[in-house]
mmCIF file of C-alpha atoms in Angstrom:
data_model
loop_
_atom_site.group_PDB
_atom_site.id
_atom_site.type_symbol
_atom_site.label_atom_id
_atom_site.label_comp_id
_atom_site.label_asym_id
_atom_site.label_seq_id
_atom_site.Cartn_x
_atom_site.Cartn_y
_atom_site.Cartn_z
ATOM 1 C CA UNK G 1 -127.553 66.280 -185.634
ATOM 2 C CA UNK G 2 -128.515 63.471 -187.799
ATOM 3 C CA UNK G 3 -125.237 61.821 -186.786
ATOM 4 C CA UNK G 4 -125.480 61.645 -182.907
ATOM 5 C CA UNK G 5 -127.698 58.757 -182.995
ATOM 6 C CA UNK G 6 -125.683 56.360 -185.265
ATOM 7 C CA UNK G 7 -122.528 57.494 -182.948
ATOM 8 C CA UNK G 8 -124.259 56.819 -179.870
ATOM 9 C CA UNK G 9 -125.474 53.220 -181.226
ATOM 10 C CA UNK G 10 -121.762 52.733 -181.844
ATOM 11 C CA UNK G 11 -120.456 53.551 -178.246
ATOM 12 C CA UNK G 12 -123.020 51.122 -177.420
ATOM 13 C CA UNK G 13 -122.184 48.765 -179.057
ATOM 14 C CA UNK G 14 -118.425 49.330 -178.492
ATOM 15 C CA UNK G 15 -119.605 48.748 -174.741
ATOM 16 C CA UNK G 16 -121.177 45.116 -175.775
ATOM 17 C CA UNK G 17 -118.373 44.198 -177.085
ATOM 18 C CA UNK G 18 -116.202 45.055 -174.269
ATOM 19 C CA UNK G 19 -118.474 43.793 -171.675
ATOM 20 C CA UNK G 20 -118.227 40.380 -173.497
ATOM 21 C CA UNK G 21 -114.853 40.048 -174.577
ATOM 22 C CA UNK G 22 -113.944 40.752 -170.665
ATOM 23 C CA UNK G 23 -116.515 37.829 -169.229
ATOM 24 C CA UNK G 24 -116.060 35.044 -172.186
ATOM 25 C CA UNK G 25 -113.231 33.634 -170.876
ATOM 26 C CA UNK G 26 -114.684 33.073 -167.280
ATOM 27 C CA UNK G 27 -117.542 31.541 -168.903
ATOM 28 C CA UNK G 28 -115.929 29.513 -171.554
ATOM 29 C CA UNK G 29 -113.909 28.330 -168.696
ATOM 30 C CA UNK G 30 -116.608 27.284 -166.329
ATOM 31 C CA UNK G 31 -118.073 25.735 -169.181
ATOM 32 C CA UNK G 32 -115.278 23.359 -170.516
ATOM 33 C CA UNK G 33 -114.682 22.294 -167.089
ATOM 34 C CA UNK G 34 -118.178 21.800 -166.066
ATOM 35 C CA UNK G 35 -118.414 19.757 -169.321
ATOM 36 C CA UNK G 36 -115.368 17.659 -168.571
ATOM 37 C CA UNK G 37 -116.565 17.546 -165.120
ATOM 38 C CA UNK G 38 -120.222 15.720 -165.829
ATOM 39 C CA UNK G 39 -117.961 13.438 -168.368
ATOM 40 C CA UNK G 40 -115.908 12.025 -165.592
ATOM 41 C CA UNK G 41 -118.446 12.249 -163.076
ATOM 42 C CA UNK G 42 -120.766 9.964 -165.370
ATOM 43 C CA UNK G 43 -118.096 7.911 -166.470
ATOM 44 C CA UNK G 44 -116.804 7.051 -162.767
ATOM 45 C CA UNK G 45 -120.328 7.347 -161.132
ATOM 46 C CA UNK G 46 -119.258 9.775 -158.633
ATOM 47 C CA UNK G 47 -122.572 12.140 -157.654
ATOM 48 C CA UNK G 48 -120.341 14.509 -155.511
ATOM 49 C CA UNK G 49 -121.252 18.243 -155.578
ATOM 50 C CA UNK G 50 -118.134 19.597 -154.079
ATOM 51 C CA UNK G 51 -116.028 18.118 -156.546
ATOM 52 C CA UNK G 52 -117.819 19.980 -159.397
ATOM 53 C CA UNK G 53 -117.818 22.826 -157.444
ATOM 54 C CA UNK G 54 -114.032 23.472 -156.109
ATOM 55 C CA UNK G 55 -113.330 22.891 -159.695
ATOM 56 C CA UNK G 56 -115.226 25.130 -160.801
ATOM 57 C CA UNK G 57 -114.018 27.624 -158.529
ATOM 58 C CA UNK G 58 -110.772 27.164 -158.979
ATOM 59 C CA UNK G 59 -111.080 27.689 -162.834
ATOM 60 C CA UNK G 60 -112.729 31.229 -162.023
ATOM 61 C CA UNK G 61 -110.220 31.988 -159.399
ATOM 62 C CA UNK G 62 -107.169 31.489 -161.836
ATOM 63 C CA UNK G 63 -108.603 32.555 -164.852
ATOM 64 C CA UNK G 64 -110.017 35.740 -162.874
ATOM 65 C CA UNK G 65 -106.588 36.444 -161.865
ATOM 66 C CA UNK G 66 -105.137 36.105 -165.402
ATOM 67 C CA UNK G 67 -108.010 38.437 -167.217
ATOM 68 C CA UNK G 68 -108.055 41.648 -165.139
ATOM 69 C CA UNK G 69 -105.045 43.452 -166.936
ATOM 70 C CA UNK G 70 -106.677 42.395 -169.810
ATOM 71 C CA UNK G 71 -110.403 43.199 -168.732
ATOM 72 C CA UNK G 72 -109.095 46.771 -167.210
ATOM 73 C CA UNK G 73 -107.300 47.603 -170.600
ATOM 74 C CA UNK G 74 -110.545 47.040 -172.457
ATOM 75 C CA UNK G 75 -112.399 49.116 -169.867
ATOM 76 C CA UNK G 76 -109.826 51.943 -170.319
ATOM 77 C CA UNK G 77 -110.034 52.126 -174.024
ATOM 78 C CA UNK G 78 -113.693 52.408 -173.916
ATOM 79 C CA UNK G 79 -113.552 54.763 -171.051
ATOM 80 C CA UNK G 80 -111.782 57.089 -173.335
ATOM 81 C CA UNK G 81 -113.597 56.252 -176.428
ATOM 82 C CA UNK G 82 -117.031 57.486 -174.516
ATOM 83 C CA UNK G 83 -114.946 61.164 -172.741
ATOM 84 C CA UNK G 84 -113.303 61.520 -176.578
ATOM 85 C CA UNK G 85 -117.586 61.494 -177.947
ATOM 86 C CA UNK G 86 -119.057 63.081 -174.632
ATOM 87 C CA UNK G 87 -118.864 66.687 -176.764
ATOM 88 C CA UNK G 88 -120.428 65.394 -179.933
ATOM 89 C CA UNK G 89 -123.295 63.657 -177.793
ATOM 90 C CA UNK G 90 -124.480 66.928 -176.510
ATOM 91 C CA UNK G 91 -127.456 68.446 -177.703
ATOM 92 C CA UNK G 92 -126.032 72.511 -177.387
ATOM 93 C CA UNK G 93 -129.124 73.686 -178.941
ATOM 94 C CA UNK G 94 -131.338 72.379 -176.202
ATOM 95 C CA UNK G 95 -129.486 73.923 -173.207
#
């Protein structure tokens, strides 16, 4: 019984790290560009909106598209680590 809670704490932190490993890129992304963005935008003087956002867009768009495999495998091996502990997290003597 002592073990269920240092388990659990695990799953959840299995879940952390597979929550962030699947939205990093999309924000690394929109980072770098919004970055290079506000570089060229200062250098050239331009104050357009749009142009920051379609870019930005775009970066989530294609990058979106390239991550889901990835993003849905990650989901699916934590999906099956939590069924594979479901038993173990049960407390049989309460029920």
């Amino acid at each position: 019984m002592g073990s269920r809670p240092l388990y659990s704490l695990r799953l959840l932190s299995h879940a952390m790290f597979v929550l962030a490993s699947a939205v990093s890129p999309l924000i690394f992304g929109i980072l770098i560009v919004g970055l290079l963005l506000a570089v060229v935008q200062g250098a050239f003087q331009v104050e357009e909106g749009a142009l920051a956002l379609a870019a930005k867009l775009l970066v989530v768009l294609l990058l979106g598209a390239g991550a889901v495999e990835a993003a849905f495998h990650s989901i699916e091996h934590l999906a099956q680590a939590w069924l594979i502990a479901a038993p173990s997290l049960v407390n049989r003597a309460g029920f």
